[in-house]
């Protein structure tokens, strides 16, 4: 749970600010990536960071990793400064773009990571096999990286992030480049890692439909500021749904037809329309029911970021 500043969170940020482009007194263009961000993430909770490009999501994660120093304010990981080596033992990290040496094998990635954490050889061998199995890569330990799919690389990166048995997982756009099936499987792996150990998760993503069941709360970042903190269930208010009905409902056989105030488009033998918001979807379904039109499927597709940011503005 994200709460006001207190004494014992997994992650705490207090008036965290990062300004890029500061070179002494030189007249260079400054960019404020984060502006006085204050929040706490409690142990065992999971939080998703959302916002447009440039909102500060990646900068925030890099500060927690100790890769970027804040201009002002403070960040703590399990009570420690992110720049202390001890803090990094608490963290597992999956970047947006996963890159390993092409000639490496999957097992080599985990062995190298474990050696960096000085894990005993016997423990490392056992843990590597366990993690490959847990992440759905059992039997692939000797596959070369150059032959791995995007989904396999993400799973391997996640296994590497777990090698030191961390308390906190930082996942930066982990679903990028995956198809629907791969995203679902990866989300299940992340969920399993959280539930088995009670880990804290900070995740940034644009594919919000994949994290409704994974995260507890959403932090909306806009222009480097926290606009709003919402329970993740609030995201359903901004979700866009694609409703599919039989093409027989269109008696005129046109490519486009308006039904219940919504414009349907023909795709082969079916008609599809998009509806934004859970309440609108409910009303729309009732209307179709009154017309005896049967619904073949309802699929979540995306979220209306404008509505999320509107929530943030209302909270200012």
PDB file of C-alpha atoms in Angstrom:
ATOM      1  CA  UNK A   1       0.000   0.000   0.000  1.00  0.00           C
ATOM      2  CA  UNK A   2       1.184   3.500  -0.820  1.00  0.00           C
ATOM      3  CA  UNK A   3       0.910   5.670   2.269  1.00  0.00           C
ATOM      4  CA  UNK A   4       2.204   8.973   3.648  1.00  0.00           C
ATOM      5  CA  UNK A   5       5.794   8.972   4.894  1.00  0.00           C
ATOM      6  CA  UNK A   6       6.368   6.645   7.876  1.00  0.00           C
ATOM      7  CA  UNK A   7       9.222   4.847   9.624  1.00  0.00           C
ATOM      8  CA  UNK A   8       9.270   1.313   8.217  1.00  0.00           C
ATOM      9  CA  UNK A   9       8.264   0.980   4.545  1.00  0.00           C
ATOM     10  CA  UNK A  10       9.959  -1.132   1.874  1.00  0.00           C
ATOM     11  CA  UNK A  11      10.484   2.010  -0.205  1.00  0.00           C
ATOM     12  CA  UNK A  12      10.203   5.611   0.929  1.00  0.00           C
ATOM     13  CA  UNK A  13      10.508   8.781  -1.110  1.00  0.00           C
ATOM     14  CA  UNK A  14      10.464  12.242   0.428  1.00  0.00           C
ATOM     15  CA  UNK A  15      10.341  15.339  -1.787  1.00  0.00           C
ATOM     16  CA  UNK A  16      12.399  13.451  -4.364  1.00  0.00           C
ATOM     17  CA  UNK A  17      13.498  15.739  -7.201  1.00  0.00           C
ATOM     18  CA  UNK A  18      15.690  15.080 -10.225  1.00  0.00           C
ATOM     19  CA  UNK A  19      16.713  17.788 -12.683  1.00  0.00           C
ATOM     20  CA  UNK A  20      18.759  16.756 -15.709  1.00  0.00           C
ATOM     21  CA  UNK A  21      21.074  19.188 -17.483  1.00  0.00           C
ATOM     22  CA  UNK A  22      22.607  20.881 -14.470  1.00  0.00           C
ATOM     23  CA  UNK A  23      26.312  21.483 -15.173  1.00  0.00           C
ATOM     24  CA  UNK A  24      27.407  23.940 -12.554  1.00  0.00           C
ATOM     25  CA  UNK A  25      26.508  27.426 -13.710  1.00  0.00           C
ATOM     26  CA  UNK A  26      26.652  26.650 -17.428  1.00  0.00           C
ATOM     27  CA  UNK A  27      23.622  27.872 -19.438  1.00  0.00           C
ATOM     28  CA  UNK A  28      22.231  24.462 -20.463  1.00  0.00           C
ATOM     29  CA  UNK A  29      18.632  23.396 -20.907  1.00  0.00           C
ATOM     30  CA  UNK A  30      17.268  21.824 -17.738  1.00  0.00           C
ATOM     31  CA  UNK A  31      14.667  19.082 -17.666  1.00  0.00           C
ATOM     32  CA  UNK A  32      12.813  18.258 -14.453  1.00  0.00           C
ATOM     33  CA  UNK A  33      12.217  14.503 -14.495  1.00  0.00           C
ATOM     34  CA  UNK A  34      10.857  14.293 -10.932  1.00  0.00           C
ATOM     35  CA  UNK A  35       9.474  17.094  -8.778  1.00  0.00           C
ATOM     36  CA  UNK A  36       9.084  16.658  -4.999  1.00  0.00           C
ATOM     37  CA  UNK A  37       7.733  13.109  -5.162  1.00  0.00           C
ATOM     38  CA  UNK A  38       6.760  11.833  -1.703  1.00  0.00           C
ATOM     39  CA  UNK A  39       5.256   8.399  -1.092  1.00  0.00           C
ATOM     40  CA  UNK A  40       5.806   5.135   0.724  1.00  0.00           C
ATOM     41  CA  UNK A  41       5.398   1.603  -0.566  1.00  0.00           C
ATOM     42  CA  UNK A  42       4.685  -0.830   2.244  1.00  0.00           C
ATOM     43  CA  UNK A  43       6.305  -4.250   2.492  1.00  0.00           C
ATOM     44  CA  UNK A  44       4.488  -6.933   0.521  1.00  0.00           C
ATOM     45  CA  UNK A  45       2.474  -4.509  -1.598  1.00  0.00           C
ATOM     46  CA  UNK A  46       2.608  -4.075  -5.365  1.00  0.00           C
ATOM     47  CA  UNK A  47       2.378  -0.747  -7.141  1.00  0.00           C
ATOM     48  CA  UNK A  48       2.146   0.115 -10.830  1.00  0.00           C
ATOM     49  CA  UNK A  49       3.558   3.400 -12.131  1.00  0.00           C
ATOM     50  CA  UNK A  50       1.631   4.856 -15.061  1.00  0.00           C
ATOM     51  CA  UNK A  51       1.996   8.011 -17.081  1.00  0.00           C
ATOM     52  CA  UNK A  52       2.942   9.284 -20.532  1.00  0.00           C
ATOM     53  CA  UNK A  53       6.487   9.177 -21.881  1.00  0.00           C
ATOM     54  CA  UNK A  54       8.638  11.586 -19.911  1.00  0.00           C
ATOM     55  CA  UNK A  55       6.496  11.300 -16.775  1.00  0.00           C
ATOM     56  CA  UNK A  56       9.489  10.187 -14.695  1.00  0.00           C
ATOM     57  CA  UNK A  57       8.775   6.458 -14.294  1.00  0.00           C
ATOM     58  CA  UNK A  58      12.165   5.196 -15.461  1.00  0.00           C
ATOM     59  CA  UNK A  59      14.048   7.939 -13.621  1.00  0.00           C
ATOM     60  CA  UNK A  60      12.320   6.926 -10.392  1.00  0.00           C
ATOM     61  CA  UNK A  61      13.309   3.286 -10.885  1.00  0.00           C
ATOM     62  CA  UNK A  62      16.913   4.257 -11.703  1.00  0.00           C
ATOM     63  CA  UNK A  63      17.130   6.305  -8.502  1.00  0.00           C
ATOM     64  CA  UNK A  64      15.937   3.303  -6.486  1.00  0.00           C
ATOM     65  CA  UNK A  65      18.630   1.221  -8.195  1.00  0.00           C
ATOM     66  CA  UNK A  66      21.313   3.749  -7.292  1.00  0.00           C
ATOM     67  CA  UNK A  67      22.048   4.426 -10.974  1.00  0.00           C
ATOM     68  CA  UNK A  68      20.927   8.066 -10.804  1.00  0.00           C
ATOM     69  CA  UNK A  69      21.451  10.509  -7.955  1.00  0.00           C
ATOM     70  CA  UNK A  70      18.541  12.789  -7.052  1.00  0.00           C
ATOM     71  CA  UNK A  71      19.028  16.540  -7.228  1.00  0.00           C
ATOM     72  CA  UNK A  72      17.278  16.937  -3.883  1.00  0.00           C
ATOM     73  CA  UNK A  73      15.056  15.008  -1.510  1.00  0.00           C
ATOM     74  CA  UNK A  74      15.654  11.452  -0.358  1.00  0.00           C
ATOM     75  CA  UNK A  75      14.978   7.846  -1.331  1.00  0.00           C
ATOM     76  CA  UNK A  76      15.290   4.796   0.905  1.00  0.00           C
ATOM     77  CA  UNK A  77      15.211   1.094   0.070  1.00  0.00           C
ATOM     78  CA  UNK A  78      14.518  -0.980   3.189  1.00  0.00           C
ATOM     79  CA  UNK A  79      15.733   2.021   5.156  1.00  0.00           C
ATOM     80  CA  UNK A  80      19.006   2.286   3.206  1.00  0.00           C
ATOM     81  CA  UNK A  81      20.294   4.791   0.663  1.00  0.00           C
ATOM     82  CA  UNK A  82      20.100   3.292  -2.861  1.00  0.00           C
ATOM     83  CA  UNK A  83      23.789   4.139  -3.322  1.00  0.00           C
ATOM     84  CA  UNK A  84      24.906   1.786  -0.567  1.00  0.00           C
ATOM     85  CA  UNK A  85      25.933  -1.667  -1.863  1.00  0.00           C
ATOM     86  CA  UNK A  86      23.877  -3.261   0.930  1.00  0.00           C
ATOM     87  CA  UNK A  87      20.655  -1.813  -0.516  1.00  0.00           C
ATOM     88  CA  UNK A  88      21.184  -3.609  -3.820  1.00  0.00           C
ATOM     89  CA  UNK A  89      21.006  -6.976  -2.105  1.00  0.00           C
ATOM     90  CA  UNK A  90      17.359  -6.228  -1.385  1.00  0.00           C
ATOM     91  CA  UNK A  91      16.498  -5.544  -5.050  1.00  0.00           C
ATOM     92  CA  UNK A  92      15.826  -7.583  -8.173  1.00  0.00           C
ATOM     93  CA  UNK A  93      15.547  -5.633 -11.440  1.00  0.00           C
ATOM     94  CA  UNK A  94      14.121  -6.315 -14.897  1.00  0.00           C
ATOM     95  CA  UNK A  95      14.817  -3.554 -17.468  1.00  0.00           C
ATOM     96  CA  UNK A  96      12.609  -2.650 -20.408  1.00  0.00           C
ATOM     97  CA  UNK A  97      15.245  -3.824 -22.883  1.00  0.00           C
ATOM     98  CA  UNK A  98      16.885  -7.121 -21.960  1.00  0.00           C
ATOM     99  CA  UNK A  99      20.373  -7.694 -23.347  1.00  0.00           C
ATOM    100  CA  UNK A 100      22.668 -10.617 -22.613  1.00  0.00           C
ATOM    101  CA  UNK A 101      25.731 -11.792 -24.597  1.00  0.00           C
ATOM    102  CA  UNK A 102      24.446 -13.754 -27.575  1.00  0.00           C
ATOM    103  CA  UNK A 103      26.874 -16.624 -27.003  1.00  0.00           C
ATOM    104  CA  UNK A 104      25.754 -17.063 -23.384  1.00  0.00           C
ATOM    105  CA  UNK A 105      23.450 -19.895 -22.481  1.00  0.00           C
ATOM    106  CA  UNK A 106      20.485 -19.374 -20.162  1.00  0.00           C
ATOM    107  CA  UNK A 107      22.279 -21.078 -17.281  1.00  0.00           C
ATOM    108  CA  UNK A 108      25.330 -18.821 -17.809  1.00  0.00           C
ATOM    109  CA  UNK A 109      23.203 -15.726 -17.175  1.00  0.00           C
ATOM    110  CA  UNK A 110      22.087 -17.000 -13.781  1.00  0.00           C
ATOM    111  CA  UNK A 111      25.527 -18.319 -12.857  1.00  0.00           C
ATOM    112  CA  UNK A 112      27.127 -14.943 -13.602  1.00  0.00           C
ATOM    113  CA  UNK A 113      24.472 -13.049 -11.638  1.00  0.00           C
ATOM    114  CA  UNK A 114      24.819 -15.404  -8.670  1.00  0.00           C
ATOM    115  CA  UNK A 115      28.594 -15.027  -8.636  1.00  0.00           C
ATOM    116  CA  UNK A 116      28.197 -11.244  -8.448  1.00  0.00           C
ATOM    117  CA  UNK A 117      26.222 -11.790  -5.247  1.00  0.00           C
ATOM    118  CA  UNK A 118      28.891 -14.240  -3.988  1.00  0.00           C
ATOM    119  CA  UNK A 119      26.459 -17.145  -3.736  1.00  0.00           C
ATOM    120  CA  UNK A 120      28.141 -20.465  -2.830  1.00  0.00           C
ATOM    121  CA  UNK A 121      28.649 -22.669  -5.899  1.00  0.00           C
ATOM    122  CA  UNK A 122      26.414 -25.513  -4.714  1.00  0.00           C
ATOM    123  CA  UNK A 123      23.617 -23.164  -3.667  1.00  0.00           C
ATOM    124  CA  UNK A 124      23.914 -21.261  -6.944  1.00  0.00           C
ATOM    125  CA  UNK A 125      23.617 -24.408  -9.048  1.00  0.00           C
ATOM    126  CA  UNK A 126      20.506 -25.557  -7.206  1.00  0.00           C
ATOM    127  CA  UNK A 127      18.903 -22.122  -7.194  1.00  0.00           C
ATOM    128  CA  UNK A 128      19.559 -21.606 -10.912  1.00  0.00           C
ATOM    129  CA  UNK A 129      17.735 -24.825 -11.790  1.00  0.00           C
ATOM    130  CA  UNK A 130      14.850 -23.960  -9.463  1.00  0.00           C
ATOM    131  CA  UNK A 131      14.446 -20.489 -10.977  1.00  0.00           C
ATOM    132  CA  UNK A 132      14.567 -21.727 -14.566  1.00  0.00           C
ATOM    133  CA  UNK A 133      11.804 -24.177 -13.693  1.00  0.00           C
ATOM    134  CA  UNK A 134       9.787 -21.540 -11.826  1.00  0.00           C
ATOM    135  CA  UNK A 135      10.012 -19.143 -14.785  1.00  0.00           C
ATOM    136  CA  UNK A 136       8.950 -21.748 -17.337  1.00  0.00           C
ATOM    137  CA  UNK A 137      12.423 -22.342 -18.799  1.00  0.00           C
ATOM    138  CA  UNK A 138      13.033 -25.875 -17.552  1.00  0.00           C
ATOM    139  CA  UNK A 139      14.910 -27.845 -20.197  1.00  0.00           C
ATOM    140  CA  UNK A 140      16.183 -24.666 -21.877  1.00  0.00           C
ATOM    141  CA  UNK A 141      19.193 -24.045 -19.634  1.00  0.00           C
ATOM    142  CA  UNK A 142      21.681 -24.710 -22.451  1.00  0.00           C
ATOM    143  CA  UNK A 143      19.873 -22.663 -25.107  1.00  0.00           C
ATOM    144  CA  UNK A 144      21.993 -19.819 -26.491  1.00  0.00           C
ATOM    145  CA  UNK A 145      20.680 -16.310 -25.874  1.00  0.00           C
ATOM    146  CA  UNK A 146      20.737 -15.492 -29.592  1.00  0.00           C
ATOM    147  CA  UNK A 147      18.084 -18.174 -30.112  1.00  0.00           C
ATOM    148  CA  UNK A 148      15.722 -16.965 -27.383  1.00  0.00           C
ATOM    149  CA  UNK A 149      12.403 -15.275 -28.153  1.00  0.00           C
ATOM    150  CA  UNK A 150      11.402 -11.989 -26.527  1.00  0.00           C
ATOM    151  CA  UNK A 151       9.199 -13.819 -24.050  1.00  0.00           C
ATOM    152  CA  UNK A 152      11.987 -16.230 -23.131  1.00  0.00           C
ATOM    153  CA  UNK A 153      14.424 -13.358 -22.590  1.00  0.00           C
ATOM    154  CA  UNK A 154      11.976 -11.628 -20.259  1.00  0.00           C
ATOM    155  CA  UNK A 155      11.501 -14.832 -18.279  1.00  0.00           C
ATOM    156  CA  UNK A 156      15.265 -15.262 -18.065  1.00  0.00           C
ATOM    157  CA  UNK A 157      15.703 -11.658 -16.942  1.00  0.00           C
ATOM    158  CA  UNK A 158      13.106 -12.259 -14.244  1.00  0.00           C
ATOM    159  CA  UNK A 159      14.889 -15.428 -13.118  1.00  0.00           C
ATOM    160  CA  UNK A 160      18.105 -13.414 -12.916  1.00  0.00           C
ATOM    161  CA  UNK A 161      16.302 -10.755 -10.850  1.00  0.00           C
ATOM    162  CA  UNK A 162      15.342 -13.464  -8.343  1.00  0.00           C
ATOM    163  CA  UNK A 163      18.795 -15.040  -8.045  1.00  0.00           C
ATOM    164  CA  UNK A 164      19.631 -13.134  -4.834  1.00  0.00           C
ATOM    165  CA  UNK A 165      16.181 -13.814  -3.312  1.00  0.00           C
ATOM    166  CA  UNK A 166      15.356 -10.078  -3.132  1.00  0.00           C
ATOM    167  CA  UNK A 167      12.728  -8.378  -0.991  1.00  0.00           C
ATOM    168  CA  UNK A 168      11.848  -5.875  -3.736  1.00  0.00           C
ATOM    169  CA  UNK A 169      11.317  -6.297  -7.483  1.00  0.00           C
ATOM    170  CA  UNK A 170      11.638  -3.317  -9.834  1.00  0.00           C
ATOM    171  CA  UNK A 171      10.144  -4.049 -13.265  1.00  0.00           C
ATOM    172  CA  UNK A 172      10.485  -1.360 -15.949  1.00  0.00           C
ATOM    173  CA  UNK A 173       7.984  -1.925 -18.794  1.00  0.00           C
ATOM    174  CA  UNK A 174       8.399  -5.725 -18.526  1.00  0.00           C
ATOM    175  CA  UNK A 175       5.614  -6.508 -21.030  1.00  0.00           C
ATOM    176  CA  UNK A 176       7.102  -4.522 -23.925  1.00  0.00           C
ATOM    177  CA  UNK A 177       7.303  -6.524 -27.153  1.00  0.00           C
ATOM    178  CA  UNK A 178       5.368  -9.550 -25.875  1.00  0.00           C
ATOM    179  CA  UNK A 179       2.270 -10.981 -27.486  1.00  0.00           C
ATOM    180  CA  UNK A 180      -0.916 -11.476 -25.451  1.00  0.00           C
ATOM    181  CA  UNK A 181      -0.148 -15.082 -24.484  1.00  0.00           C
ATOM    182  CA  UNK A 182       3.428 -14.293 -23.418  1.00  0.00           C
ATOM    183  CA  UNK A 183       2.270 -11.295 -21.371  1.00  0.00           C
ATOM    184  CA  UNK A 184      -0.292 -13.400 -19.536  1.00  0.00           C
ATOM    185  CA  UNK A 185       2.245 -16.121 -18.719  1.00  0.00           C
ATOM    186  CA  UNK A 186       4.800 -13.564 -17.553  1.00  0.00           C
ATOM    187  CA  UNK A 187       2.222 -11.845 -15.324  1.00  0.00           C
ATOM    188  CA  UNK A 188       1.444 -15.226 -13.736  1.00  0.00           C
ATOM    189  CA  UNK A 189       5.148 -15.770 -13.003  1.00  0.00           C
ATOM    190  CA  UNK A 190       5.455 -12.325 -11.400  1.00  0.00           C
ATOM    191  CA  UNK A 191       2.330 -12.962  -9.331  1.00  0.00           C
ATOM    192  CA  UNK A 192       3.758 -16.278  -8.160  1.00  0.00           C
ATOM    193  CA  UNK A 193       7.025 -14.649  -7.106  1.00  0.00           C
ATOM    194  CA  UNK A 194       5.101 -12.105  -5.063  1.00  0.00           C
ATOM    195  CA  UNK A 195       2.775 -14.554  -3.321  1.00  0.00           C
ATOM    196  CA  UNK A 196       5.467 -17.125  -2.466  1.00  0.00           C
ATOM    197  CA  UNK A 197       7.732 -14.660  -0.678  1.00  0.00           C
ATOM    198  CA  UNK A 198       5.567 -11.627   0.071  1.00  0.00           C
ATOM    199  CA  UNK A 199       7.806  -9.455  -2.073  1.00  0.00           C
ATOM    200  CA  UNK A 200       7.251  -5.780  -2.768  1.00  0.00           C
ATOM    201  CA  UNK A 201       6.801  -4.955  -6.461  1.00  0.00           C
ATOM    202  CA  UNK A 202       7.202  -1.655  -8.305  1.00  0.00           C
ATOM    203  CA  UNK A 203       6.166  -2.019 -11.938  1.00  0.00           C
ATOM    204  CA  UNK A 204       5.856   0.485 -14.763  1.00  0.00           C
ATOM    205  CA  UNK A 205       3.799  -0.347 -17.838  1.00  0.00           C
ATOM    206  CA  UNK A 206       1.570   1.017 -20.581  1.00  0.00           C
ATOM    207  CA  UNK A 207      -0.290  -2.310 -20.881  1.00  0.00           C
ATOM    208  CA  UNK A 208      -2.470  -1.797 -17.849  1.00  0.00           C
ATOM    209  CA  UNK A 209      -4.913  -4.623 -18.516  1.00  0.00           C
ATOM    210  CA  UNK A 210      -2.113  -7.049 -17.631  1.00  0.00           C
ATOM    211  CA  UNK A 211      -1.657  -5.699 -14.094  1.00  0.00           C
ATOM    212  CA  UNK A 212      -5.241  -5.376 -12.834  1.00  0.00           C
ATOM    213  CA  UNK A 213      -4.869  -8.707 -11.008  1.00  0.00           C
ATOM    214  CA  UNK A 214      -1.179  -8.222 -10.244  1.00  0.00           C
ATOM    215  CA  UNK A 215      -0.937  -4.859  -8.478  1.00  0.00           C
ATOM    216  CA  UNK A 216      -2.708  -3.287  -5.511  1.00  0.00           C
ATOM    217  CA  UNK A 217      -2.430   0.386  -6.361  1.00  0.00           C
ATOM    218  CA  UNK A 218      -1.588   2.716  -9.209  1.00  0.00           C
ATOM    219  CA  UNK A 219       0.575   5.817  -8.947  1.00  0.00           C
ATOM    220  CA  UNK A 220      -0.203   8.298 -11.712  1.00  0.00           C
ATOM    221  CA  UNK A 221       2.860  10.331 -12.701  1.00  0.00           C
ATOM    222  CA  UNK A 222       2.522  13.358 -14.960  1.00  0.00           C
ATOM    223  CA  UNK A 223       5.418  15.726 -15.715  1.00  0.00           C
ATOM    224  CA  UNK A 224       7.435  14.296 -12.846  1.00  0.00           C
ATOM    225  CA  UNK A 225       4.758  14.772 -10.198  1.00  0.00           C
ATOM    226  CA  UNK A 226       2.436  12.363  -8.421  1.00  0.00           C
ATOM    227  CA  UNK A 227      -1.024  13.362  -9.612  1.00  0.00           C
ATOM    228  CA  UNK A 228      -2.938  10.660  -7.827  1.00  0.00           C
ATOM    229  CA  UNK A 229      -2.668   7.346  -5.999  1.00  0.00           C
ATOM    230  CA  UNK A 230      -5.611   5.024  -6.680  1.00  0.00           C
ATOM    231  CA  UNK A 231      -6.622   1.451  -5.854  1.00  0.00           C
ATOM    232  CA  UNK A 232      -5.944  -0.579  -8.985  1.00  0.00           C
ATOM    233  CA  UNK A 233      -9.653  -1.466  -9.232  1.00  0.00           C
ATOM    234  CA  UNK A 234     -10.267   2.177 -10.129  1.00  0.00           C
ATOM    235  CA  UNK A 235      -8.530   1.473 -13.437  1.00  0.00           C
ATOM    236  CA  UNK A 236     -11.619  -0.361 -14.644  1.00  0.00           C
ATOM    237  CA  UNK A 237     -13.358   3.013 -14.831  1.00  0.00           C
ATOM    238  CA  UNK A 238     -10.912   3.959 -17.580  1.00  0.00           C
ATOM    239  CA  UNK A 239     -10.676   0.611 -19.346  1.00  0.00           C
ATOM    240  CA  UNK A 240     -11.687   0.302 -22.981  1.00  0.00           C
ATOM    241  CA  UNK A 241     -13.567  -2.864 -23.928  1.00  0.00           C
ATOM    242  CA  UNK A 242     -14.124  -4.379 -27.362  1.00  0.00           C
ATOM    243  CA  UNK A 243     -17.593  -5.926 -27.609  1.00  0.00           C
ATOM    244  CA  UNK A 244     -18.143  -8.553 -30.305  1.00  0.00           C
ATOM    245  CA  UNK A 245     -21.575  -9.616 -31.543  1.00  0.00           C
ATOM    246  CA  UNK A 246     -22.764 -11.776 -34.419  1.00  0.00           C
ATOM    247  CA  UNK A 247     -22.850 -10.105 -37.818  1.00  0.00           C
ATOM    248  CA  UNK A 248     -26.455 -11.315 -38.129  1.00  0.00           C
ATOM    249  CA  UNK A 249     -27.446  -8.429 -35.873  1.00  0.00           C
ATOM    250  CA  UNK A 250     -26.754  -6.129 -38.818  1.00  0.00           C
ATOM    251  CA  UNK A 251     -29.790  -6.862 -40.987  1.00  0.00           C
ATOM    252  CA  UNK A 252     -28.690  -4.314 -43.589  1.00  0.00           C
ATOM    253  CA  UNK A 253     -25.360  -6.143 -44.012  1.00  0.00           C
ATOM    254  CA  UNK A 254     -23.473  -2.839 -44.010  1.00  0.00           C
ATOM    255  CA  UNK A 255     -19.827  -2.524 -42.953  1.00  0.00           C
ATOM    256  CA  UNK A 256     -20.799  -0.027 -40.256  1.00  0.00           C
ATOM    257  CA  UNK A 257     -23.986   0.109 -38.202  1.00  0.00           C
ATOM    258  CA  UNK A 258     -25.122   1.961 -35.096  1.00  0.00           C
ATOM    259  CA  UNK A 259     -26.653  -0.169 -32.349  1.00  0.00           C
ATOM    260  CA  UNK A 260     -27.557   1.152 -28.891  1.00  0.00           C
ATOM    261  CA  UNK A 261     -25.790   4.398 -29.662  1.00  0.00           C
ATOM    262  CA  UNK A 262     -22.495   2.687 -30.542  1.00  0.00           C
ATOM    263  CA  UNK A 263     -20.915   2.329 -33.966  1.00  0.00           C
ATOM    264  CA  UNK A 264     -20.118  -1.293 -34.847  1.00  0.00           C
ATOM    265  CA  UNK A 265     -17.600  -2.262 -37.526  1.00  0.00           C
ATOM    266  CA  UNK A 266     -17.791  -5.496 -39.486  1.00  0.00           C
ATOM    267  CA  UNK A 267     -14.876  -7.930 -39.230  1.00  0.00           C
ATOM    268  CA  UNK A 268     -15.691 -11.025 -41.250  1.00  0.00           C
ATOM    269  CA  UNK A 269     -18.789 -12.647 -39.765  1.00  0.00           C
ATOM    270  CA  UNK A 270     -18.856 -10.496 -36.607  1.00  0.00           C
ATOM    271  CA  UNK A 271     -19.414  -6.879 -35.583  1.00  0.00           C
ATOM    272  CA  UNK A 272     -17.185  -5.075 -33.087  1.00  0.00           C
ATOM    273  CA  UNK A 273     -17.573  -1.877 -31.078  1.00  0.00           C
ATOM    274  CA  UNK A 274     -15.437  -0.195 -28.423  1.00  0.00           C
ATOM    275  CA  UNK A 275     -16.848   0.996 -25.090  1.00  0.00           C
ATOM    276  CA  UNK A 276     -14.912   3.036 -22.509  1.00  0.00           C
ATOM    277  CA  UNK A 277     -15.608   2.597 -18.802  1.00  0.00           C
ATOM    278  CA  UNK A 278     -17.193  -0.188 -16.753  1.00  0.00           C
ATOM    279  CA  UNK A 279     -20.432   1.718 -16.140  1.00  0.00           C
ATOM    280  CA  UNK A 280     -20.885   2.470 -19.848  1.00  0.00           C
ATOM    281  CA  UNK A 281     -20.234  -1.181 -20.633  1.00  0.00           C
ATOM    282  CA  UNK A 282     -22.939  -2.297 -18.196  1.00  0.00           C
ATOM    283  CA  UNK A 283     -25.532   0.034 -19.743  1.00  0.00           C
ATOM    284  CA  UNK A 284     -24.509  -1.046 -23.236  1.00  0.00           C
ATOM    285  CA  UNK A 285     -24.884  -4.737 -22.371  1.00  0.00           C
ATOM    286  CA  UNK A 286     -28.358  -4.099 -20.951  1.00  0.00           C
ATOM    287  CA  UNK A 287     -29.381  -2.334 -24.149  1.00  0.00           C
ATOM    288  CA  UNK A 288     -28.135  -5.204 -26.326  1.00  0.00           C
ATOM    289  CA  UNK A 289     -29.997  -7.655 -24.095  1.00  0.00           C
ATOM    290  CA  UNK A 290     -33.276  -5.799 -24.576  1.00  0.00           C
ATOM    291  CA  UNK A 291     -32.767  -6.130 -28.334  1.00  0.00           C
ATOM    292  CA  UNK A 292     -32.102  -9.882 -27.940  1.00  0.00           C
ATOM    293  CA  UNK A 293     -28.607  -9.428 -29.373  1.00  0.00           C
ATOM    294  CA  UNK A 294     -26.226 -12.022 -28.007  1.00  0.00           C
ATOM    295  CA  UNK A 295     -22.668 -10.957 -27.071  1.00  0.00           C
ATOM    296  CA  UNK A 296     -19.949 -13.299 -28.321  1.00  0.00           C
ATOM    297  CA  UNK A 297     -17.080 -11.777 -26.337  1.00  0.00           C
ATOM    298  CA  UNK A 298     -15.951  -8.784 -24.279  1.00  0.00           C
ATOM    299  CA  UNK A 299     -12.216  -8.108 -24.231  1.00  0.00           C
ATOM    300  CA  UNK A 300     -10.279  -5.436 -22.310  1.00  0.00           C
ATOM    301  CA  UNK A 301      -7.969  -3.666 -24.728  1.00  0.00           C
ATOM    302  CA  UNK A 302      -6.538  -0.513 -23.207  1.00  0.00           C
ATOM    303  CA  UNK A 303      -7.042   2.279 -20.724  1.00  0.00           C
ATOM    304  CA  UNK A 304      -8.101   5.861 -21.265  1.00  0.00           C
ATOM    305  CA  UNK A 305      -5.107   7.761 -19.898  1.00  0.00           C
ATOM    306  CA  UNK A 306      -7.020  11.035 -20.159  1.00  0.00           C
ATOM    307  CA  UNK A 307      -9.522   9.775 -17.582  1.00  0.00           C
ATOM    308  CA  UNK A 308      -6.719   8.678 -15.278  1.00  0.00           C
ATOM    309  CA  UNK A 309      -5.066  12.072 -15.485  1.00  0.00           C
ATOM    310  CA  UNK A 310      -8.448  13.711 -14.907  1.00  0.00           C
ATOM    311  CA  UNK A 311      -8.640  11.756 -11.634  1.00  0.00           C
ATOM    312  CA  UNK A 312      -5.258  13.222 -10.793  1.00  0.00           C
ATOM    313  CA  UNK A 313      -6.328  16.782 -11.504  1.00  0.00           C
ATOM    314  CA  UNK A 314      -9.386  16.348  -9.325  1.00  0.00           C
ATOM    315  CA  UNK A 315      -7.129  15.297  -6.477  1.00  0.00           C
ATOM    316  CA  UNK A 316      -4.922  18.389  -6.650  1.00  0.00           C
TER     317      UNK A 316
END
